[in-house]
CSV table of C-alpha atoms in Angstrom, one decimal:
chain,number,residue,atom,x,y,z
A,29,MET,CA,-42.3,228.2,-118.4
A,30,THR,CA,-39.9,227.9,-115.4
A,31,ALA,CA,-41.0,225.5,-112.7
A,32,PRO,CA,-40.7,226.6,-109.0
A,33,ALA,CA,-37.4,225.7,-107.4
A,34,THR,CA,-39.1,223.5,-104.7
A,35,PRO,CA,-42.5,221.8,-104.8
A,36,PRO,CA,-45.3,223.4,-102.8
A,37,PRO,CA,-45.9,222.1,-99.3
A,38,LEU,CA,-48.1,219.1,-98.6
A,39,ALA,CA,-50.9,219.0,-96.1
A,40,GLY,CA,-49.8,215.8,-94.4
A,41,GLY,CA,-46.4,215.0,-93.1
A,42,GLY,CA,-46.8,215.6,-89.4
A,43,ARG,CA,-45.6,218.9,-88.1
A,44,THR,CA,-44.4,220.1,-91.5
A,45,GLY,CA,-47.9,219.7,-93.0
A,46,ALA,CA,-49.5,221.4,-90.0
A,47,ASP,CA,-47.1,224.3,-90.2
A,48,ALA,CA,-47.8,224.7,-93.9
A,49,LEU,CA,-51.6,224.7,-93.3
A,50,ARG,CA,-51.7,227.2,-90.5
A,51,PRO,CA,-51.0,230.4,-92.5
A,52,LEU,CA,-53.2,229.2,-95.3
A,53,LEU,CA,-56.1,228.6,-92.9
A,54,ASP,CA,-55.8,232.2,-91.8
A,55,THR,CA,-56.2,233.3,-95.4
A,56,VAL,CA,-59.2,231.0,-95.9
A,57,LEU,CA,-60.9,232.1,-92.7
A,58,THR,CA,-60.4,235.8,-93.5
A,59,ALA,CA,-61.8,235.2,-97.1
A,60,LEU,CA,-64.8,233.3,-95.7
A,61,ARG,CA,-65.6,236.3,-93.5
A,62,THR,CA,-65.1,239.0,-96.2
A,63,GLY,CA,-67.1,237.0,-98.8
A,64,ALA,CA,-70.0,236.5,-96.4
A,65,ALA,CA,-69.9,240.3,-95.6
A,66,GLU,CA,-70.1,241.1,-99.3
A,67,ARG,CA,-73.0,238.7,-99.8
A,68,GLY,CA,-74.9,240.2,-96.9
A,69,GLY,CA,-77.8,237.8,-97.0
A,70,PRO,CA,-78.6,234.1,-97.4
A,71,LEU,CA,-78.0,234.2,-101.2
A,72,PRO,CA,-76.1,236.4,-103.6
A,73,ALA,CA,-78.3,239.0,-105.3
A,74,GLY,CA,-78.9,239.2,-109.0
A,75,GLY,CA,-79.8,235.7,-110.0
A,76,PRO,CA,-77.8,233.2,-112.1
A,77,ASP,CA,-76.5,235.6,-114.7
A,78,ALA,CA,-75.2,238.1,-112.2
A,79,VAL,CA,-73.5,235.4,-110.1
A,80,THR,CA,-71.9,233.8,-113.2
A,81,ALA,CA,-70.6,237.2,-114.3
A,82,ARG,CA,-69.0,237.9,-110.9
A,83,VAL,CA,-67.5,234.4,-110.6
A,84,THR,CA,-66.2,234.5,-114.2
A,85,ALA,CA,-64.6,237.9,-113.6
A,86,ALA,CA,-62.9,236.8,-110.4
A,87,LEU,CA,-61.7,233.5,-111.7
A,88,GLY,CA,-60.2,235.0,-114.9
A,89,ASP,CA,-57.9,232.5,-116.5
A,90,VAL,CA,-58.7,229.2,-115.0
A,91,LEU,CA,-55.3,227.8,-116.0
A,92,PRO,CA,-52.8,230.7,-116.1
A,93,ASP,CA,-49.3,230.2,-117.5
A,94,ARG,CA,-47.9,231.5,-114.2
A,95,GLY,CA,-49.6,230.8,-110.9
A,96,THR,CA,-50.6,233.6,-108.6
A,97,GLY,CA,-49.4,231.8,-105.4
A,98,ASP,CA,-51.3,230.0,-102.6
A,99,HIS,CA,-52.5,233.0,-100.7
A,100,GLU,CA,-53.7,235.0,-103.6
A,101,ALA,CA,-55.5,232.0,-105.1
A,102,LEU,CA,-57.2,231.2,-101.8
A,103,ARG,CA,-58.0,234.8,-101.0
A,104,THR,CA,-59.6,235.5,-104.3
A,105,LEU,CA,-61.5,232.2,-104.9
A,106,VAL,CA,-62.6,231.5,-101.3
A,107,HIS,CA,-63.9,235.1,-101.1
A,108,THR,CA,-65.7,234.6,-104.4
A,109,LEU,CA,-67.2,231.3,-103.3
A,110,ALA,CA,-68.4,232.7,-100.0
A,111,ALA,CA,-69.9,235.8,-101.6
A,112,GLY,CA,-71.7,233.6,-104.1
A,113,ALA,CA,-72.9,230.9,-101.7
A,114,ALA,CA,-76.3,229.9,-100.5
A,115,ASP,CA,-75.4,229.9,-96.9
A,116,PRO,CA,-77.3,227.3,-94.8
A,117,ALA,CA,-76.0,229.0,-91.6
A,118,HIS,CA,-78.1,232.1,-92.5
A,119,PRO,CA,-81.5,231.8,-90.7
A,120,LEU,CA,-83.4,232.9,-93.9
A,121,CYS,CA,-81.7,230.1,-96.0
A,122,ALA,CA,-84.4,227.4,-95.3
A,123,ALA,CA,-85.3,225.8,-98.6
A,124,HIS,CA,-83.8,222.4,-98.6
A,125,LEU,CA,-82.5,219.5,-96.4
A,126,HIS,CA,-79.1,221.2,-96.6
A,127,CYS,CA,-77.9,221.8,-93.1
A,128,PRO,CA,-75.3,224.2,-91.7
A,129,PRO,CA,-72.4,222.0,-90.7
A,130,LEU,CA,-71.1,222.2,-87.2
A,131,ALA,CA,-67.8,223.9,-86.8
A,132,VAL,CA,-66.4,220.8,-85.0
A,133,ALA,CA,-67.4,218.6,-87.9
A,134,ALA,CA,-65.8,220.9,-90.5
A,135,ALA,CA,-62.6,221.0,-88.4
A,136,ALA,CA,-62.6,217.2,-88.2
A,137,ASP,CA,-63.1,217.0,-92.0
A,138,LEU,CA,-60.1,219.2,-92.5
A,139,ALA,CA,-57.9,216.8,-90.6
A,140,ALA,CA,-59.3,213.9,-92.6
A,141,THR,CA,-58.7,215.8,-95.8
A,142,ALA,CA,-55.1,216.7,-94.9
A,143,LEU,CA,-54.2,213.0,-94.2
A,144,ASN,CA,-56.3,211.9,-97.2
A,145,PRO,CA,-56.9,208.2,-96.2
A,146,SER,CA,-58.8,206.2,-98.8
A,147,LEU,CA,-60.9,203.4,-97.5
A,148,ASP,CA,-60.4,200.9,-100.2
A,149,SER,CA,-57.6,199.0,-98.5
A,150,TRP,CA,-56.3,198.8,-94.9
A,151,ASP,CA,-52.8,200.0,-95.9
A,152,GLN,CA,-54.2,203.3,-97.1
A,153,ALA,CA,-56.4,203.9,-94.0
A,154,PRO,CA,-55.3,201.9,-90.9
A,155,ALA,CA,-56.9,204.1,-88.2
A,156,ALA,CA,-59.7,205.5,-90.4
A,157,SER,CA,-60.9,202.0,-91.3
A,158,THR,CA,-61.2,201.1,-87.6
A,159,VAL,CA,-63.1,204.3,-86.8
A,160,GLU,CA,-65.5,203.6,-89.6
A,161,ALA,CA,-66.1,200.0,-88.5
A,162,LEU,CA,-66.7,201.1,-84.9
A,163,LEU,CA,-69.0,204.0,-85.9
A,164,THR,CA,-71.1,202.0,-88.4
A,165,ARG,CA,-71.7,199.1,-86.0
A,166,THR,CA,-72.6,201.6,-83.2
A,167,LEU,CA,-75.1,203.5,-85.3
A,168,ALA,CA,-76.6,200.3,-86.7
A,169,ALA,CA,-77.1,199.0,-83.2
A,170,GLU,CA,-79.0,202.1,-82.3
A,171,PHE,CA,-81.6,201.3,-85.0
A,172,TYR,CA,-81.8,197.5,-84.6
A,173,GLY,CA,-80.8,196.9,-81.0
A,174,THR,CA,-78.6,193.9,-81.9
A,175,PRO,CA,-74.8,193.5,-82.0
A,176,ARG,CA,-75.1,191.8,-85.4
A,177,ALA,CA,-76.4,195.0,-87.0
A,178,ASP,CA,-74.1,196.7,-89.4
A,179,ALA,CA,-74.0,199.7,-91.8
A,180,VAL,CA,-72.0,201.1,-94.7
A,181,LEU,CA,-71.2,204.7,-95.3
A,182,THR,CA,-72.6,206.3,-98.5
A,183,THR,CA,-72.6,209.7,-100.2
A,184,GLY,CA,-76.2,210.2,-99.1
A,185,GLY,CA,-79.7,209.0,-99.3
A,186,THR,CA,-79.7,208.4,-103.0
A,187,GLU,CA,-76.7,206.0,-102.9
A,188,ALA,CA,-78.1,204.3,-99.7
A,189,ASN,CA,-81.5,203.7,-101.4
A,190,GLN,CA,-79.8,202.3,-104.5
A,191,LEU,CA,-77.8,199.9,-102.3
A,192,ALA,CA,-81.0,198.9,-100.5
A,193,VAL,CA,-82.7,198.0,-103.8
A,194,LEU,CA,-79.5,196.2,-105.0
A,195,LEU,CA,-79.3,194.1,-101.8
A,196,ALA,CA,-83.0,193.2,-102.2
A,197,ARG,CA,-82.5,192.3,-105.8
A,198,GLU,CA,-79.6,190.1,-105.0
A,199,HIS,CA,-81.6,188.3,-102.3
A,200,HIS,CA,-84.9,188.0,-104.3
A,201,GLY,CA,-83.8,187.9,-107.9
A,202,PRO,CA,-84.3,190.0,-111.0
A,203,HIS,CA,-88.1,189.9,-111.0
A,204,LEU,CA,-88.3,191.8,-107.7
A,205,ALA,CA,-91.3,194.2,-107.6
A,206,VAL,CA,-90.5,197.6,-106.0
A,207,LEU,CA,-93.4,199.4,-104.4
A,208,HIS,CA,-93.3,202.8,-102.7
A,209,GLY,CA,-95.6,205.7,-101.8
A,210,ALA,CA,-96.0,208.7,-104.1
A,211,ASN,CA,-94.3,210.5,-101.2
A,212,ALA,CA,-91.1,208.5,-101.6
A,213,HIS,CA,-87.8,210.0,-102.7
A,214,HIS,CA,-87.2,210.0,-106.5
A,215,SER,CA,-84.1,207.8,-106.0
A,216,ILE,CA,-86.3,204.7,-105.3
A,217,PRO,CA,-87.9,204.3,-108.8
A,218,ARG,CA,-84.7,205.5,-110.3
A,219,ALA,CA,-82.8,202.7,-108.5
A,220,ALA,CA,-85.2,200.1,-109.9
A,221,TRP,CA,-84.5,201.5,-113.4
A,222,LEU,CA,-80.7,201.5,-112.9
A,223,LEU,CA,-80.8,197.9,-111.7
A,224,GLY,CA,-82.8,196.6,-114.6
A,225,LEU,CA,-85.9,195.8,-112.4
A,226,PRO,CA,-89.5,196.1,-113.5
A,227,PRO,CA,-90.7,199.7,-113.2
A,228,ALA,CA,-91.5,200.6,-109.6
A,229,THR,CA,-95.1,201.0,-108.5
A,230,ALA,CA,-96.0,204.2,-106.9
A,231,LEU,CA,-99.0,204.0,-104.5
A,232,PRO,CA,-101.1,207.2,-104.0
A,233,THR,CA,-100.6,209.0,-100.7
A,234,PRO,CA,-103.4,211.5,-100.6
A,235,THR,CA,-102.9,212.2,-96.9
A,236,GLY,CA,-99.1,212.5,-97.4
A,237,THR,CA,-98.2,209.2,-95.9
A,238,LEU,CA,-98.4,205.6,-97.2
A,239,ASP,CA,-101.6,203.9,-96.1
A,240,PRO,CA,-101.2,200.3,-94.8
A,241,ALA,CA,-104.5,199.2,-96.2
A,242,ALA,CA,-103.6,200.5,-99.7
A,243,LEU,CA,-100.2,198.7,-99.4
A,244,ASP,CA,-102.0,195.5,-98.3
A,245,GLU,CA,-104.2,195.6,-101.5
A,246,ALA,CA,-101.2,196.4,-103.7
A,247,LEU,CA,-99.2,193.5,-102.3
A,248,ALA,CA,-102.1,191.1,-102.7
A,249,ARG,CA,-102.1,191.9,-106.4
A,250,THR,CA,-98.3,191.6,-106.7
A,251,PRO,CA,-97.0,188.2,-107.7
A,252,GLY,CA,-93.6,187.1,-106.5
A,253,PRO,CA,-91.1,188.9,-104.2
A,254,ALA,CA,-91.5,192.6,-103.3
A,255,LEU,CA,-89.5,195.4,-101.8
A,256,VAL,CA,-91.6,198.1,-100.1
A,257,THR,CA,-90.1,201.5,-99.3
A,258,ALA,CA,-91.5,203.5,-96.4
A,259,THR,CA,-90.4,207.0,-95.6
A,260,ALA,CA,-89.4,208.5,-92.3
A,261,GLY,CA,-89.2,212.2,-93.2
A,262,THR,CA,-90.6,213.0,-96.6
A,263,THR,CA,-88.7,215.6,-98.7
A,264,ASP,CA,-91.8,217.8,-99.2
A,265,ALA,CA,-93.4,217.9,-95.8
A,266,GLY,CA,-91.2,215.9,-93.4
A,267,LEU,CA,-93.9,213.4,-92.7
A,268,ILE,CA,-93.3,209.9,-91.3
A,269,ASP,CA,-95.1,206.8,-92.7
A,270,PRO,CA,-96.8,204.5,-90.1
A,271,LEU,CA,-93.8,202.2,-90.0
A,272,ASP,CA,-95.0,199.6,-87.5
A,273,ALA,CA,-98.3,199.1,-89.4
A,274,LEU,CA,-96.5,198.9,-92.7
A,275,ALA,CA,-94.1,196.3,-91.3
A,276,ASP,CA,-97.1,194.2,-90.3
A,277,VAL,CA,-98.4,194.3,-93.8
A,278,CYS,CA,-95.0,193.4,-95.3
A,279,ALA,CA,-94.7,190.5,-92.8
A,280,ARG,CA,-98.1,189.2,-93.9
A,281,HIS,CA,-97.1,189.2,-97.5
A,282,ARG,CA,-93.5,188.2,-96.9
A,283,ALA,CA,-92.3,191.4,-98.5
A,284,THR,CA,-89.0,193.1,-97.6
A,285,LEU,CA,-89.4,196.5,-96.0
A,286,HIS,CA,-86.9,199.3,-96.6
A,287,VAL,CA,-87.2,202.6,-94.6
A,288,ASP,CA,-85.8,205.7,-96.2
A,289,ALA,CA,-85.1,207.7,-93.0
A,290,ALA,CA,-82.6,210.0,-94.6
A,291,TYR,CA,-84.3,213.0,-93.0
A,292,GLY,CA,-85.8,211.6,-89.8
A,293,GLY,CA,-83.5,208.7,-89.0
A,294,LEU,CA,-81.5,210.6,-86.3
A,295,LEU,CA,-84.6,210.7,-84.1
A,296,ALA,CA,-83.6,207.1,-83.2
A,297,LEU,CA,-80.8,208.6,-81.1
A,298,HIS,CA,-83.2,210.9,-79.2
A,299,PRO,CA,-84.4,209.5,-75.9
A,300,HIS,CA,-87.9,211.0,-76.2
A,301,ARG,CA,-88.5,211.3,-80.0
A,302,ARG,CA,-87.4,207.7,-80.8
A,303,ALA,CA,-91.0,206.5,-80.5
A,304,THR,CA,-91.9,208.5,-83.7
A,305,LEU,CA,-89.9,205.8,-85.5
A,306,THR,CA,-91.6,202.8,-83.8
A,307,GLY,CA,-91.3,199.8,-86.2
A,308,ILE,CA,-88.1,201.0,-87.9
A,309,ASP,CA,-86.2,198.1,-86.4
A,310,ARG,CA,-88.3,195.7,-88.4
A,311,ALA,CA,-86.9,197.0,-91.7
A,312,GLY,CA,-84.5,194.9,-93.8
A,313,SER,CA,-82.6,198.1,-94.4
A,314,ILE,CA,-82.6,201.7,-93.3
A,315,THR,CA,-81.3,204.8,-95.1
A,316,VAL,CA,-80.0,207.7,-92.9
A,317,ASP,CA,-78.3,211.0,-93.7
A,318,LEU,CA,-76.2,212.7,-91.1
A,319,HIS,CA,-75.8,215.7,-93.4
A,320,LYS,CA,-79.4,216.6,-92.6
A,321,LEU,CA,-80.4,216.3,-89.0
A,322,GLY,CA,-76.9,215.4,-88.1
A,323,TRP,CA,-75.2,218.7,-89.0
A,324,GLN,CA,-72.4,217.1,-91.0
A,325,PRO,CA,-70.6,218.5,-94.0
A,326,VAL,CA,-71.6,216.6,-97.2
A,327,ALA,CA,-71.3,213.7,-97.6
A,328,ALA,CA,-72.4,211.6,-94.6
A,329,GLY,CA,-75.0,209.0,-95.6
A,330,LEU,CA,-75.6,205.5,-94.1
A,331,LEU,CA,-77.3,202.3,-95.0
A,332,ALA,CA,-78.0,200.1,-92.0
A,333,VAL,CA,-79.0,196.4,-92.0
A,334,PRO,CA,-80.0,194.1,-89.1
A,335,ASP,CA,-77.3,191.6,-89.7
A,336,THR,CA,-73.9,192.1,-91.3
A,337,SER,CA,-74.5,189.0,-93.5
A,338,ARG,CA,-77.0,191.0,-95.5
A,339,LEU,CA,-74.1,193.0,-96.9
A,340,ALA,CA,-72.5,189.9,-98.4
A,341,PRO,CA,-73.5,190.7,-102.0
A,342,LEU,CA,-71.2,193.7,-101.9
A,343,ALA,CA,-68.2,191.5,-101.5
A,344,HIS,CA,-65.6,192.1,-104.2
A,345,GLN,CA,-62.0,191.0,-104.7
A,346,ALA,CA,-59.1,192.8,-106.5
A,347,ASP,CA,-55.6,191.4,-106.0
A,348,TYR,CA,-53.9,194.8,-105.6
A,349,LEU,CA,-56.3,195.8,-102.8
A,350,ASN,CA,-57.5,192.7,-101.0
A,351,ALA,CA,-55.5,189.7,-102.1
A,352,ASP,CA,-56.8,186.4,-100.6
A,353,ASP,CA,-53.6,185.7,-98.7
A,354,ASP,CA,-53.6,189.3,-97.2
A,355,THR,CA,-57.2,188.7,-96.1
A,356,GLU,CA,-56.3,185.3,-94.6
A,357,ALA,CA,-53.4,186.9,-92.8
A,358,GLY,CA,-55.7,189.3,-91.1
A,359,LEU,CA,-55.7,192.5,-93.1
A,360,PRO,CA,-59.2,193.9,-93.1
A,361,ASP,CA,-61.1,193.6,-96.4
A,362,LEU,CA,-62.7,197.0,-97.2
A,363,LEU,CA,-63.9,196.6,-100.8
A,364,GLY,CA,-67.1,195.0,-99.6
A,365,ARG,CA,-68.0,198.1,-97.6
A,366,SER,CA,-69.1,200.1,-100.7
A,367,LEU,CA,-69.6,200.0,-104.4
A,368,ARG,CA,-67.0,202.8,-104.6
A,369,THR,CA,-63.3,202.1,-104.6
A,370,THR,CA,-61.6,205.3,-103.5
A,371,ARG,CA,-63.6,206.6,-100.5
A,372,ARG,CA,-63.1,209.5,-98.1
A,373,PRO,CA,-63.1,208.8,-94.3
A,374,ASP,CA,-66.5,210.4,-93.8
A,375,ALA,CA,-67.0,208.4,-90.6
A,376,PHE,CA,-64.3,210.5,-88.9
A,377,LYS,CA,-66.2,213.8,-88.8
A,378,ILE,CA,-69.3,211.9,-87.6
A,379,ALA,CA,-67.3,210.2,-84.8
A,380,VAL,CA,-65.8,213.5,-83.7
A,381,THR,CA,-69.2,215.1,-83.6
A,382,LEU,CA,-70.8,212.3,-81.6
A,383,ARG,CA,-67.9,212.4,-79.1
A,384,SER,CA,-68.1,216.1,-78.8
A,385,LEU,CA,-71.9,216.4,-78.4
A,386,GLY,CA,-72.9,213.1,-76.9
A,387,ARG,CA,-76.4,211.8,-77.2
A,388,ASP,CA,-77.8,214.7,-75.1
A,389,GLY,CA,-76.1,217.4,-77.2
A,390,LEU,CA,-77.4,215.9,-80.4
A,391,ALA,CA,-80.9,215.6,-79.0
A,392,HIS,CA,-80.7,219.3,-77.9
A,393,LEU,CA,-80.0,220.3,-81.5
A,394,VAL,CA,-82.9,218.3,-82.8
A,395,ASP,CA,-85.2,219.9,-80.2
A,396,LEU,CA,-84.1,223.4,-81.1
A,397,THR,CA,-84.8,222.9,-84.8
A,398,CYS,CA,-88.1,221.2,-84.2
A,399,ALA,CA,-89.1,224.0,-81.8
A,400,ALA,CA,-88.2,226.6,-84.4
A,401,ALA,CA,-90.4,224.9,-87.0
A,402,HIS,CA,-93.4,224.8,-84.5
A,403,ARG,CA,-92.8,228.4,-83.7
A,404,LEU,CA,-92.9,229.4,-87.4
A,405,ALA,CA,-96.0,227.3,-87.9
A,406,GLU,CA,-97.8,229.0,-85.0
A,407,LEU,CA,-96.9,232.5,-86.4
A,408,LEU,CA,-98.2,231.6,-89.8
A,409,ASP,CA,-101.3,229.9,-88.5
A,410,ALA,CA,-102.2,232.9,-86.4
A,411,HIS,CA,-101.6,235.4,-89.3
A,412,PRO,CA,-104.6,236.3,-91.4
A,413,ARG,CA,-102.6,236.7,-94.5
A,414,PHE,CA,-101.1,233.2,-94.6
A,415,GLU,CA,-102.4,229.7,-94.8
A,416,LEU,CA,-100.6,226.9,-93.0
A,417,HIS,CA,-100.7,223.4,-94.6
A,418,ALA,CA,-100.2,221.5,-91.3
A,419,HIS,CA,-98.2,221.7,-88.1
A,420,PRO,CA,-94.8,220.1,-88.7
A,421,THR,CA,-93.8,216.6,-87.9
A,422,LEU,CA,-90.1,217.3,-88.1
A,423,THR,CA,-88.6,220.7,-89.1
A,424,THR,CA,-90.5,221.4,-92.4
A,425,VAL,CA,-93.3,223.9,-92.6
A,426,LEU,CA,-95.5,224.3,-95.7
A,427,PHE,CA,-97.5,227.5,-96.1
A,428,ARG,CA,-98.8,230.0,-98.7
A,429,PRO,CA,-99.9,233.6,-98.7
A,430,THR,CA,-103.6,234.3,-99.1
A,431,PRO,CA,-104.9,235.0,-101.6
A,432,ALA,CA,-102.3,233.8,-104.2
A,433,ASP,CA,-102.5,231.4,-107.0
A,434,ASP,CA,-99.7,228.9,-107.9
A,435,THR,CA,-98.2,231.1,-110.6
A,436,HIS,CA,-97.8,234.1,-108.3
A,437,LEU,CA,-96.4,231.8,-105.5
A,438,ALA,CA,-93.8,230.4,-107.8
A,439,ALA,CA,-92.9,233.9,-109.0
A,440,LEU,CA,-92.6,235.2,-105.4
A,441,ARG,CA,-90.1,232.4,-104.5
A,442,ARG,CA,-88.0,233.3,-107.6
A,443,THR,CA,-88.1,237.0,-106.7
A,444,LEU,CA,-86.8,236.2,-103.2
A,445,LEU,CA,-84.0,234.1,-104.8
A,446,HIS,CA,-83.1,236.8,-107.3
A,447,ASP,CA,-83.0,239.5,-104.6
A,448,GLY,CA,-81.0,237.3,-102.3
A,449,THR,CA,-83.3,238.0,-99.4
A,450,ALA,CA,-84.6,234.5,-98.5
A,451,VAL,CA,-84.2,231.0,-99.8
A,452,LEU,CA,-87.5,229.0,-99.5
A,453,GLY,CA,-88.4,225.8,-101.2
A,454,ARG,CA,-91.5,224.7,-103.0
A,455,ALA,CA,-93.7,221.7,-102.6
A,456,THR,CA,-97.0,220.4,-104.1
A,457,ALA,CA,-99.6,219.1,-101.7
A,458,ASP,CA,-103.4,218.8,-101.9
A,459,GLY,CA,-103.1,219.7,-105.6
A,460,ARG,CA,-101.7,223.2,-104.8
A,461,LEU,CA,-98.2,224.7,-104.6
A,462,TRP,CA,-96.8,225.7,-101.2
A,463,LEU,CA,-93.8,227.5,-100.0
A,464,LYS,CA,-91.5,225.3,-97.9
A,465,ALA,CA,-89.3,226.3,-95.0
A,466,THR,CA,-87.0,223.6,-93.8
A,467,LEU,CA,-85.5,224.7,-90.5
A,468,LEU,CA,-82.2,223.0,-89.8
A,469,ASN,CA,-80.3,225.8,-88.2
A,470,PRO,CA,-80.2,225.4,-84.4
A,471,HIS,CA,-79.2,229.0,-84.0
A,472,THR,CA,-82.5,230.3,-85.5
A,473,THR,CA,-84.2,232.6,-83.1
A,474,PRO,CA,-87.8,233.7,-82.7
A,475,ARG,CA,-86.7,237.1,-84.0
A,476,ASP,CA,-85.4,235.5,-87.2
A,477,LEU,CA,-88.8,233.8,-87.8
A,478,ASP,CA,-90.6,237.2,-87.2
A,479,THR,CA,-88.2,238.7,-89.8
A,480,LEU,CA,-89.1,236.0,-92.3
A,481,VAL,CA,-92.8,236.5,-91.8
A,482,THR,CA,-92.5,240.2,-92.0
A,483,LEU,CA,-90.4,240.0,-95.2
A,484,LEU,CA,-93.0,237.7,-96.9
A,485,GLU,CA,-95.9,239.9,-95.8
A,486,GLY,CA,-94.3,242.9,-97.4
A,487,ARG,CA,-93.6,241.0,-100.6
A,488,THR,CA,-97.1,239.6,-101.0
A,489,HIS,CA,-99.2,242.5,-99.9
A,490,ARG,CA,-98.0,245.7,-101.5
C-alpha cells in the first residue's frame, strides 16, 4: 500500500483546524438531513434484521485497503447513521429518558471535541479544567445553598450512583447496609454488588414512592451504618419520593441519605418547581443528569455533595499526572475529580447552554415538556379507549388501551417499533404492563400528541 503524501488535516490547530472542519461539516449536515429524510419517522422501519442488513451493506469493508476519502466516508456513514437512528427530536420518539440535545449544546460539544482536552491533568486542559471547576461548584450550590458544596462530572446516573455508594462505604466502612425503594434505579443494588457490600435491601413501593414509615421500620431492624437512596424522578413513572420526610427518618436513625435525582434534579434550577424537591438539600449526595431534563448530548452526569471534603476518598496520585511538587507549586490536581483518568470536557457544553439560555430559558423548556405530558394525559384520560395510570409528576405518562392484556400490549409496542411509526416505552405498575411516553422534546405540539393518540387508536381497534 502507498501512504498518502501528506497526513490528513487535524481538527485543532487554530485557523488551520477550523478551515479543515468547515467543508467536512457541510458534508455531515447534508448527510444528517438526507438520512433523516430516508428514515421518515422516529425509528427505521423493518426491525433489527432489516437495520443490520442496511448498515452492513452501506459499511461494506470496515477496514478497506484503500480509503475512500473524508467526504465519501462521512457522506455514506453519517447518512446511514441518521437513516437508522432512533431520533429523540422526533415527537413520536418518546420511550426513554433520552433527550433531543439542543443545537447550541451540540455545537459546543464539537468545539470541545476538536480541541480534545483531557481532564486528568491541568497541562492537558488548562481552560477546560477551570470551566469544570466553576460549573460544578455553581450547580452544587444550587442544590445545597452553601459555597462549600461541590460536584464531580460523571457519564450519567449510573456512575454517579456508584460514586455515591463508594463515598458512603469509605465513610462508614465495608459493612454498610444499602436500602432503597423498589422504585429505585437498578444501578443502586448493582453498585452495592460491585463494591463488595452486603446485598442491598429493596423496600416495597406499592404506591410508586418510598414510604417514610416503611423506611423507619426497616432502619430500626438494620444494625450498623446505612445508606438510603431516595428517588426524585423514577424511571418508570417519573415519581418523586417524599424527600423531606425521608430525610427526617434518616436523621433519626443516623443513616446517610442519597437522592437519585437523575431525572428530576434540574427542577432545582426552576424558580417555581423547586419546591417539588423540598428536602433534597439534606442529602449527603445527589445524582443529576443533564442529558435528561437538561437537553445535553450524552454524557452529562453529576454527583453533588454538600461539602467538598466529602470527595476526599477520590484522591489519587500518579507522578506523571499530579506529582507532589507540581501540586505544591500550584498546578490543579484533577485526578481526584473522577475514578476515570482520561475524561472529556463535558462541563463545557453545559456551561455554554446555561449561558445561552439562562435560568429562565431552562425553566421554560421544563415547563414546555411538563405541559406536553399533562396535555397527553388529559387526552388519554378523556378517551374511552384508553386507561391513564395517573397524571404525570414530571414528563412521563403511563397508559394502556382498553381492553388489552399484557401480552397484546407488549406486542403492540414491538409492532410500532418494527414499523418505525412510534417509539414508546414499557413499565410495570400495579401488577400490570403499561405503555410509557416520556416527553422530553420541548417542540412537541398538541397536534403531535393528537397524532400519537390517533395512531394508537388505529393500531389497537381495527
